[in-house]
Amino acid sequence: MIAMQYSFILPADYDMGIIDRRIRGRGQGTDGLPHLGFKAYLSARKGEFGSAENLYAPFYLWNEPEGASNFITGPGFEALTQSFGRPSIRQWMVWHAATAPDLGKAQFASSEVLPIEPHADLAGLKVQETERASRAGSRRDALAAISAFEATTWSLVRFTLYRDAPLISGDGQIYRVGHMSLPA
């Protein structure tokens, strides 16, 4: 499995209604994509839930790398790049992914990207992060919990989807979910 996210930082005075309309109008276009675990259409408004910026930042869980490759080289992604430019795409190898049957009801998400310390015990970290994600995924308010790592910059991501606005601490980003694309 691969987790993937790109993010567009938008001007402070940007009309985020444009993003909301884009999600409503185009979100169904990724419903049922081959190899898709889910796509969460995410946005954040400057000042809401502590967000420092206006953001459009979809998050994907792919069951197979082929799905990510086909999406990035396909017409939907091409249309996105024509509107916003070609983004840098973060990709993480998944250590643990738990999703609830009612995943489509997600309204909020949190994401935290953390550095992996040099010389960290990676096997031990994998066990800790898998256990943490498993606990997070079993919480009553959580609909998904992902823990994954990336070995170019040595970072890990903790991503969670919720029915209701989460209360998190730390340097995480909270998003609103505009649409959830799910497998067929």
Backbone as JSON, one array per atom type, in Angstrom:
{
  "sequence": "MIAMQYSFILPADYDMGIIDRRIRGRGQGTDGLPHLGFKAYLSARKGEFGSAENLYAPFYLWNEPEGASNFITGPGFEALTQSFGRPSIRQWMVWHAATAPDLGKAQFASSEVLPIEPHADLAGLKVQETERASRAGSRRDALAAISAFEATTWSLVRFTLYRDAPLISGDGQIYRVGHMSLPA",
  "N": [[0.84, -1.19, 0.0], [0.36, 2.28, -0.62], [0.54, 5.54, 0.64], [-0.41, 8.82, -0.26], [0.02, 12.3, -0.86], [-0.61, 15.59, -1.98], [-0.27, 19.12, -1.83], [-1.74, 22.27, -2.11], [-0.92, 25.48, -1.41], [-2.84, 28.21, -0.83], [-3.61, 31.7, -1.5], [-4.04, 33.98, 1.29], [-6.37, 35.48, 1.1], [-7.92, 34.0, -0.59], [-10.83, 32.77, -2.16], [-12.25, 30.24, -0.71], [-14.53, 28.94, -1.32], [-14.4, 28.37, -3.99], [-12.78, 26.12, -4.08], [-14.41, 24.37, -2.62], [-16.57, 24.14, -4.42], [-15.23, 23.01, -6.6], [-14.52, 20.51, -5.56], [-17.09, 19.43, -5.07], [-18.03, 19.34, -7.7], [-16.18, 17.73, -9.09], [-15.4, 15.6, -7.53], [-16.65, 13.03, -7.63], [-15.45, 11.93, -9.8], [-13.25, 10.38, -9.18], [-14.28, 8.27, -7.84], [-14.35, 4.82, -7.31], [-11.95, 4.25, -8.66], [-9.5, 2.05, -10.07], [-7.57, 0.09, -7.85], [-7.7, 1.89, -5.76], [-7.73, 2.69, -2.36], [-8.83, 4.74, -0.81], [-9.73, 8.16, -1.51], [-9.41, 11.16, 0.0], [-10.81, 14.2, -0.26], [-9.48, 17.05, 0.69], [-9.55, 20.14, 2.51], [-8.44, 23.19, 3.99], [-9.03, 26.05, 5.94], [-7.54, 29.17, 6.44], [-6.84, 29.99, 9.75], [-8.95, 28.48, 10.77], [-9.4, 25.84, 12.98], [-6.8, 26.22, 13.78], [-5.27, 26.38, 11.47], [-2.59, 27.56, 9.55], [-2.72, 28.37, 6.97], [-4.6, 28.69, 3.87], [-5.59, 25.78, 2.31], [-5.6, 23.25, -0.22], [-5.62, 19.91, -0.29], [-5.57, 16.93, -1.17], [-5.67, 13.53, 0.02], [-4.52, 10.25, -0.44], [-5.03, 6.74, -0.33], [-3.58, 4.04, -1.67], [-4.07, 0.78, -2.84], [-2.44, -0.6, -4.52], [0.62, 0.2, -6.2], [0.32, 0.65, -8.95], [-2.17, 1.88, -9.28], [-1.77, 4.5, -8.29], [0.18, 5.38, -10.11], [-1.23, 5.23, -12.56], [-3.23, 7.12, -12.04], [-1.77, 9.54, -11.69], [-0.7, 9.86, -14.22], [-2.93, 10.24, -15.71], [-6.0, 11.75, -17.12], [-7.49, 13.19, -15.15], [-5.64, 14.08, -13.23], [-4.07, 15.6, -14.91], [-5.86, 17.67, -15.54], [-6.0, 18.89, -13.04], [-3.36, 19.86, -12.78], [-3.37, 21.74, -14.79], [-5.0, 23.67, -13.71], [-3.79, 24.36, -11.22], [-1.04, 24.0, -11.37], [1.86, 21.81, -11.42], [2.15, 19.75, -8.72], [4.39, 18.96, -5.97], [4.55, 15.67, -4.94], [3.98, 13.91, -2.08], [4.89, 10.7, -0.97], [4.31, 7.77, 0.84], [5.31, 4.64, 2.22], [3.13, 2.27, 3.46], [2.74, 1.36, 6.8], [0.68, 0.63, 8.48], [-2.8, 0.39, 8.0], [-6.01, 1.11, 8.8], [-9.41, 0.91, 8.22], [-12.79, 1.92, 8.6], [-16.04, 0.41, 8.04], [-17.92, 2.4, 7.41], [-16.53, 4.47, 6.19], [-17.01, 6.41, 4.25], [-18.43, 8.4, 5.52], [-16.76, 10.25, 6.6], [-15.88, 13.45, 7.81], [-13.89, 15.09, 8.68], [-10.3, 15.38, 8.92], [-7.06, 14.57, 10.2], [-3.6, 15.25, 9.98], [-0.27, 14.48, 10.48], [3.06, 15.03, 9.98], [6.13, 13.74, 10.67], [9.63, 13.89, 11.47], [11.89, 11.14, 11.09], [14.17, 10.13, 13.35], [17.75, 10.2, 12.93], [19.45, 7.12, 12.82], [17.44, 5.8, 14.15], [15.7, 3.04, 15.56], [14.33, 1.29, 13.23], [12.71, -1.0, 12.93], [11.62, -1.22, 15.48], [10.32, 1.25, 15.59], [8.44, 0.9, 13.59], [6.8, -1.08, 14.75], [5.85, 0.38, 17.0], [4.48, 2.51, 15.72], [2.6, 1.09, 14.23], [1.09, -0.07, 16.28], [0.17, 2.32, 17.49], [-1.37, 3.44, 15.41], [-3.25, 1.43, 15.14], [-4.57, 1.59, 17.64], [-5.55, 4.23, 17.38], [-7.24, 3.88, 15.18], [-9.18, 2.28, 16.29], [-10.59, 3.9, 17.92], [-13.67, 5.37, 18.84], [-14.55, 7.63, 17.4], [-13.01, 7.63, 15.12], [-12.59, 6.93, 11.66], [-10.7, 6.03, 9.96], [-7.27, 5.14, 10.15], [-3.97, 5.77, 9.44], [-0.6, 4.84, 9.22], [2.54, 5.56, 8.04], [5.69, 5.53, 6.2], [8.45, 7.33, 4.76], [11.37, 7.16, 2.86], [13.18, 8.96, 1.7], [13.39, 11.55, 2.73], [13.2, 10.65, 5.26], [10.75, 10.49, 6.94], [7.65, 10.22, 8.75], [4.15, 9.67, 8.46], [1.14, 10.36, 10.11], [-2.09, 9.75, 9.73], [-5.51, 10.44, 10.04], [-8.98, 9.86, 9.74], [-12.14, 11.29, 10.55], [-15.52, 11.34, 11.9], [-16.46, 13.59, 13.27], [-15.21, 16.87, 14.21], [-11.86, 16.68, 15.18], [-9.95, 16.67, 18.23], [-6.82, 17.56, 18.49], [-3.38, 17.66, 19.46], [-0.18, 19.25, 19.17], [1.77, 19.52, 16.16], [0.05, 18.98, 14.09], [-2.11, 19.05, 11.17], [-5.42, 20.0, 10.67], [-8.13, 19.14, 8.64], [-11.03, 19.79, 6.58], [-13.23, 17.43, 5.16], [-14.28, 17.21, 1.96], [-15.24, 15.39, 0.13], [-15.37, 11.87, -0.18], [-13.78, 9.54, -2.04], [-14.23, 6.23, -2.88], [-13.44, 2.66, -3.21], [-14.83, 0.7, -5.94]],
  "CA": [[0.0, 0.0, 0.0], [1.04, 3.56, -0.67], [-0.2, 6.76, 0.98], [0.07, 9.89, -1.15], [-0.64, 13.59, -0.67], [-0.05, 16.83, -2.49], [-0.93, 20.23, -1.17], [-1.63, 23.59, -2.73], [-1.1, 26.6, -0.49], [-3.59, 29.25, -1.55], [-3.48, 33.0, -0.85], [-4.85, 34.19, 2.51], [-7.68, 36.03, 0.75], [-8.5, 33.15, -1.63], [-12.21, 32.34, -1.94], [-12.23, 28.79, -0.57], [-15.74, 28.43, -1.96], [-13.97, 27.84, -5.29], [-12.3, 24.75, -3.81], [-15.59, 23.58, -2.26], [-17.32, 23.86, -5.65], [-14.41, 22.09, -7.39], [-14.66, 19.19, -4.95], [-18.46, 18.95, -5.34], [-18.19, 19.09, -9.13], [-15.24, 16.76, -9.66], [-15.07, 14.53, -6.59], [-17.12, 11.72, -8.05], [-14.61, 11.45, -10.89], [-12.28, 9.39, -8.71], [-14.98, 7.15, -7.19], [-14.17, 3.52, -7.95], [-10.7, 4.08, -9.42], [-8.81, 0.8, -9.79], [-6.5, 0.04, -6.84], [-7.87, 2.95, -4.76], [-8.27, 2.4, -1.04], [-9.7, 5.9, -0.7], [-9.21, 9.51, -1.72], [-10.09, 12.16, 0.83], [-10.67, 15.56, -0.78], [-9.26, 17.83, 1.9], [-9.28, 21.57, 2.45], [-8.31, 23.87, 5.28], [-9.15, 27.5, 5.85], [-6.64, 29.89, 7.34], [-7.42, 30.37, 11.02], [-9.88, 27.47, 11.27], [-8.7, 24.72, 13.62], [-5.39, 26.56, 13.91], [-4.55, 26.3, 10.2], [-1.81, 28.76, 9.22], [-2.88, 28.7, 5.54], [-5.65, 28.08, 3.08], [-5.0, 24.62, 1.65], [-6.31, 22.18, -0.91], [-4.59, 18.89, -0.06], [-6.12, 15.57, -1.19], [-4.88, 12.43, 0.57], [-4.89, 9.0, -1.09], [-4.5, 5.44, 0.07], [-3.6, 3.15, -2.83], [-3.81, -0.62, -2.51], [-1.37, -1.03, -5.42], [1.31, 1.34, -6.82], [-0.2, 0.87, -10.29], [-3.27, 2.84, -9.21], [-1.19, 5.84, -8.16], [0.83, 5.7, -11.38], [-2.26, 5.49, -13.56], [-3.9, 8.37, -11.73], [-0.87, 10.67, -11.94], [-0.5, 10.02, -15.66], [-4.24, 10.28, -16.34], [-6.63, 13.04, -17.45], [-7.93, 13.92, -13.96], [-4.49, 14.78, -12.66], [-3.69, 16.62, -15.9], [-6.76, 18.82, -15.35], [-5.57, 19.56, -11.8], [-2.12, 20.61, -13.03], [-3.71, 22.9, -15.62], [-5.6, 24.68, -12.83], [-2.97, 24.75, -10.07], [0.38, 23.71, -11.56], [2.25, 20.45, -11.04], [2.59, 19.76, -7.32], [5.27, 17.94, -5.43], [3.68, 14.65, -4.35], [4.59, 13.1, -1.02], [4.45, 9.31, -0.99], [4.79, 7.01, 1.98], [5.01, 3.22, 2.27], [2.21, 2.11, 4.59], [3.0, 0.38, 7.85], [-0.61, 0.15, 8.99], [-3.98, 1.12, 7.52], [-7.27, 0.57, 9.3], [-10.54, 1.71, 7.76], [-14.09, 1.46, 9.07], [-16.98, 0.19, 6.95], [-18.62, 3.64, 7.07], [-15.49, 5.44, 5.86], [-17.59, 7.47, 3.43], [-19.04, 9.42, 6.38], [-15.72, 11.12, 7.15], [-16.08, 14.88, 7.65], [-12.66, 15.77, 9.09], [-9.07, 14.58, 8.9], [-5.85, 15.16, 10.78], [-2.37, 14.72, 9.4], [0.94, 14.92, 11.16], [4.26, 14.51, 9.35], [7.2, 13.84, 11.66], [10.91, 13.33, 11.03], [12.41, 9.93, 11.73], [15.5, 10.48, 13.84], [18.85, 9.39, 12.4], [19.81, 5.92, 13.58], [16.3, 5.27, 14.88], [15.42, 1.62, 15.4], [13.2, 1.31, 12.31], [11.81, -2.11, 13.23], [10.9, -0.83, 16.69], [9.43, 2.36, 15.24], [7.32, 0.31, 12.84], [5.92, -1.72, 15.74], [5.19, 1.44, 17.78], [3.54, 3.25, 14.87], [1.5, 0.18, 13.91], [0.25, -0.13, 17.49], [-0.47, 3.62, 17.66], [-2.41, 3.56, 14.39], [-4.3, 0.47, 15.48], [-5.35, 2.21, 18.73], [-6.26, 5.39, 16.82], [-8.31, 3.39, 14.32], [-10.25, 1.64, 17.08], [-11.34, 4.92, 18.66], [-15.06, 5.47, 18.41], [-14.76, 8.73, 16.45], [-12.12, 7.48, 13.97], [-13.06, 6.1, 10.55], [-9.5, 5.46, 9.34], [-5.98, 5.54, 10.74], [-2.87, 5.34, 8.58], [0.77, 5.14, 9.63], [3.38, 5.24, 6.89], [6.99, 6.2, 6.23], [9.08, 7.71, 3.5], [12.8, 6.99, 3.12], [14.05, 9.95, 1.06], [13.62, 12.56, 3.78], [13.02, 9.93, 6.51], [9.62, 11.05, 7.7], [6.49, 9.36, 8.86], [2.88, 10.38, 8.47], [0.02, 9.81, 10.88], [-3.27, 10.33, 9.1], [-6.74, 9.9, 10.61], [-10.25, 10.42, 9.3], [-13.12, 11.35, 11.64], [-16.88, 11.82, 11.67], [-16.59, 14.91, 13.87], [-13.95, 17.61, 14.33], [-10.99, 16.07, 16.19], [-9.15, 17.49, 19.13], [-5.45, 17.04, 18.47], [-2.35, 18.6, 19.91], [1.04, 19.1, 18.39], [1.91, 20.29, 14.93], [-0.77, 18.4, 13.04], [-3.02, 19.87, 10.39], [-6.78, 19.5, 10.6], [-8.79, 19.46, 7.37], [-12.4, 19.38, 6.31], [-13.34, 16.47, 4.06], [-15.33, 17.63, 1.05], [-15.75, 14.2, -0.56], [-14.59, 10.65, -0.05], [-13.85, 8.58, -3.14], [-14.0, 4.88, -2.35], [-13.38, 1.64, -4.26], [-16.12, 0.33, -6.54]],
  "C": [[0.88, 1.25, 0.0], [0.07, 4.66, -0.23], [0.42, 7.89, 0.17], [-0.69, 11.17, -0.83], [0.13, 14.69, -1.38], [-0.87, 17.94, -1.9], [-0.68, 21.51, -1.94], [-1.9, 24.63, -1.65], [-1.71, 27.73, -1.29], [-3.46, 30.57, -0.81], [-4.44, 33.16, 0.34], [-6.24, 34.71, 2.18], [-8.4, 35.21, -0.34], [-9.91, 32.74, -1.23], [-12.24, 30.82, -1.9], [-13.51, 28.14, -1.06], [-15.43, 27.85, -3.33], [-13.52, 26.39, -5.13], [-13.49, 23.86, -3.45], [-16.38, 23.19, -3.5], [-16.55, 22.87, -6.54], [-14.57, 20.66, -6.86], [-16.05, 18.62, -5.25], [-18.62, 18.57, -6.81], [-17.34, 17.97, -9.69], [-14.96, 15.55, -8.77], [-15.48, 13.15, -7.03], [-16.27, 11.12, -9.17], [-13.57, 10.44, -10.46], [-12.95, 8.25, -7.93], [-14.71, 5.88, -8.0], [-12.93, 3.35, -8.79], [-10.05, 2.74, -9.08], [-7.66, 1.0, -8.78], [-6.6, 1.14, -5.77], [-8.42, 2.39, -3.47], [-9.27, 3.49, -0.68], [-8.97, 7.15, -1.15], [-10.06, 10.43, -0.88], [-9.79, 13.53, 0.23], [-10.64, 16.51, 0.41], [-9.04, 19.3, 1.61], [-9.16, 22.09, 3.87], [-8.38, 25.37, 5.02], [-8.25, 28.15, 6.87], [-7.4, 30.32, 8.59], [-8.39, 29.35, 11.6], [-9.09, 26.28, 11.79], [-7.2, 24.96, 13.69], [-4.6, 26.52, 12.61], [-3.86, 27.63, 9.9], [-2.08, 29.24, 7.8], [-4.19, 28.15, 5.01], [-5.0, 26.96, 2.27], [-6.03, 23.81, 0.89], [-5.31, 21.04, -0.95], [-5.17, 17.47, -0.04], [-5.12, 14.53, -0.65], [-5.43, 11.13, 0.0], [-4.3, 7.82, -0.33], [-4.69, 4.52, -1.14], [-3.28, 1.74, -2.38], [-2.66, -1.18, -3.34], [-0.71, 0.2, -6.03], [0.78, 1.67, -8.22], [-1.34, 1.89, -10.31], [-2.77, 4.26, -9.12], [-0.56, 6.27, -9.48], [-0.19, 6.03, -12.46], [-2.99, 6.8, -13.31], [-3.03, 9.57, -12.1], [-0.65, 10.91, -13.43], [-1.82, 10.16, -16.43], [-4.82, 11.67, -16.5], [-7.08, 13.84, -16.23], [-6.8, 14.71, -13.34], [-4.0, 15.87, -13.61], [-4.56, 17.86, -15.76], [-6.38, 19.59, -14.09], [-4.33, 20.41, -12.06], [-2.38, 21.82, -13.92], [-4.31, 24.02, -14.78], [-4.63, 25.23, -11.79], [-1.47, 24.6, -10.27], [0.68, 22.3, -11.08], [2.8, 20.46, -9.62], [3.7, 18.74, -7.05], [4.37, 16.95, -4.68], [4.48, 13.87, -3.31], [4.01, 11.7, -1.1], [5.1, 8.58, 0.18], [4.42, 5.54, 1.8], [4.24, 2.96, 3.57], [2.69, 1.01, 5.52], [1.69, -0.22, 8.34], [-1.72, 1.03, 8.42], [-5.22, 0.4, 8.03], [-8.38, 1.49, 8.82], [-11.83, 1.08, 8.26], [-15.02, 1.25, 7.88], [-17.71, 1.46, 6.5], [-17.66, 4.79, 6.79], [-16.03, 6.63, 5.07], [-18.24, 8.59, 4.23], [-18.02, 10.38, 6.99], [-16.01, 12.58, 6.82], [-14.83, 15.69, 7.95], [-11.49, 14.81, 9.01], [-8.0, 15.32, 9.68], [-4.64, 14.47, 10.16], [-1.2, 15.33, 10.15], [2.11, 14.24, 10.47], [5.43, 14.79, 10.3], [8.51, 13.3, 11.1], [11.22, 12.04, 11.77], [13.85, 10.25, 12.09], [16.58, 9.6, 13.2], [19.17, 8.24, 13.36], [18.67, 5.39, 14.44], [16.17, 3.78, 14.59], [14.16, 1.51, 14.54], [12.22, 0.17, 12.58], [10.98, -1.78, 14.47], [9.91, 0.29, 16.42], [8.21, 1.85, 14.47], [6.32, -0.34, 13.79], [5.15, -0.66, 16.53], [4.13, 2.15, 16.95], [2.35, 2.37, 14.46], [0.54, 0.07, 15.08], [-0.5, 1.17, 17.7], [-1.61, 3.78, 16.67], [-3.56, 2.6, 14.66], [-5.18, 1.01, 16.6], [-6.17, 3.38, 18.21], [-7.43, 4.93, 15.97], [-9.45, 2.74, 15.08], [-11.02, 2.65, 17.93], [-12.71, 5.09, 18.03], [-15.27, 6.52, 17.31], [-13.92, 8.59, 15.17], [-12.73, 6.54, 12.92], [-11.9, 5.49, 9.77], [-8.29, 5.96, 10.11], [-4.87, 4.91, 9.9], [-1.55, 5.74, 9.25], [1.66, 4.67, 8.49], [4.69, 6.0, 6.97], [7.51, 6.43, 4.83], [10.59, 7.76, 3.75], [13.71, 7.93, 2.35], [14.4, 11.03, 2.08], [13.48, 11.95, 5.17], [11.99, 10.64, 7.39], [8.54, 9.99, 7.81], [5.26, 10.24, 8.89], [1.9, 9.59, 9.34], [-1.22, 10.52, 10.34], [-4.51, 9.64, 9.66], [-7.94, 10.62, 10.03], [-11.28, 10.28, 10.42], [-14.5, 11.74, 11.13], [-17.02, 13.27, 12.11], [-15.22, 15.56, 14.01], [-13.11, 17.01, 15.47], [-10.36, 17.12, 17.1], [-7.76, 16.88, 19.13], [-4.51, 18.11, 19.0], [-1.12, 18.37, 19.05], [1.0, 19.94, 17.14], [1.07, 19.74, 13.78], [-1.66, 19.42, 12.36], [-4.39, 19.21, 10.41], [-7.41, 20.02, 9.31], [-10.28, 19.16, 7.46], [-12.36, 18.41, 5.14], [-14.53, 16.88, 3.21], [-15.99, 16.47, 0.32], [-14.81, 13.05, -0.27], [-14.82, 9.78, -1.28], [-13.42, 7.22, -2.59], [-13.91, 3.88, -3.49], [-14.78, 1.31, -4.78], [-16.81, -0.71, -5.68]]
}
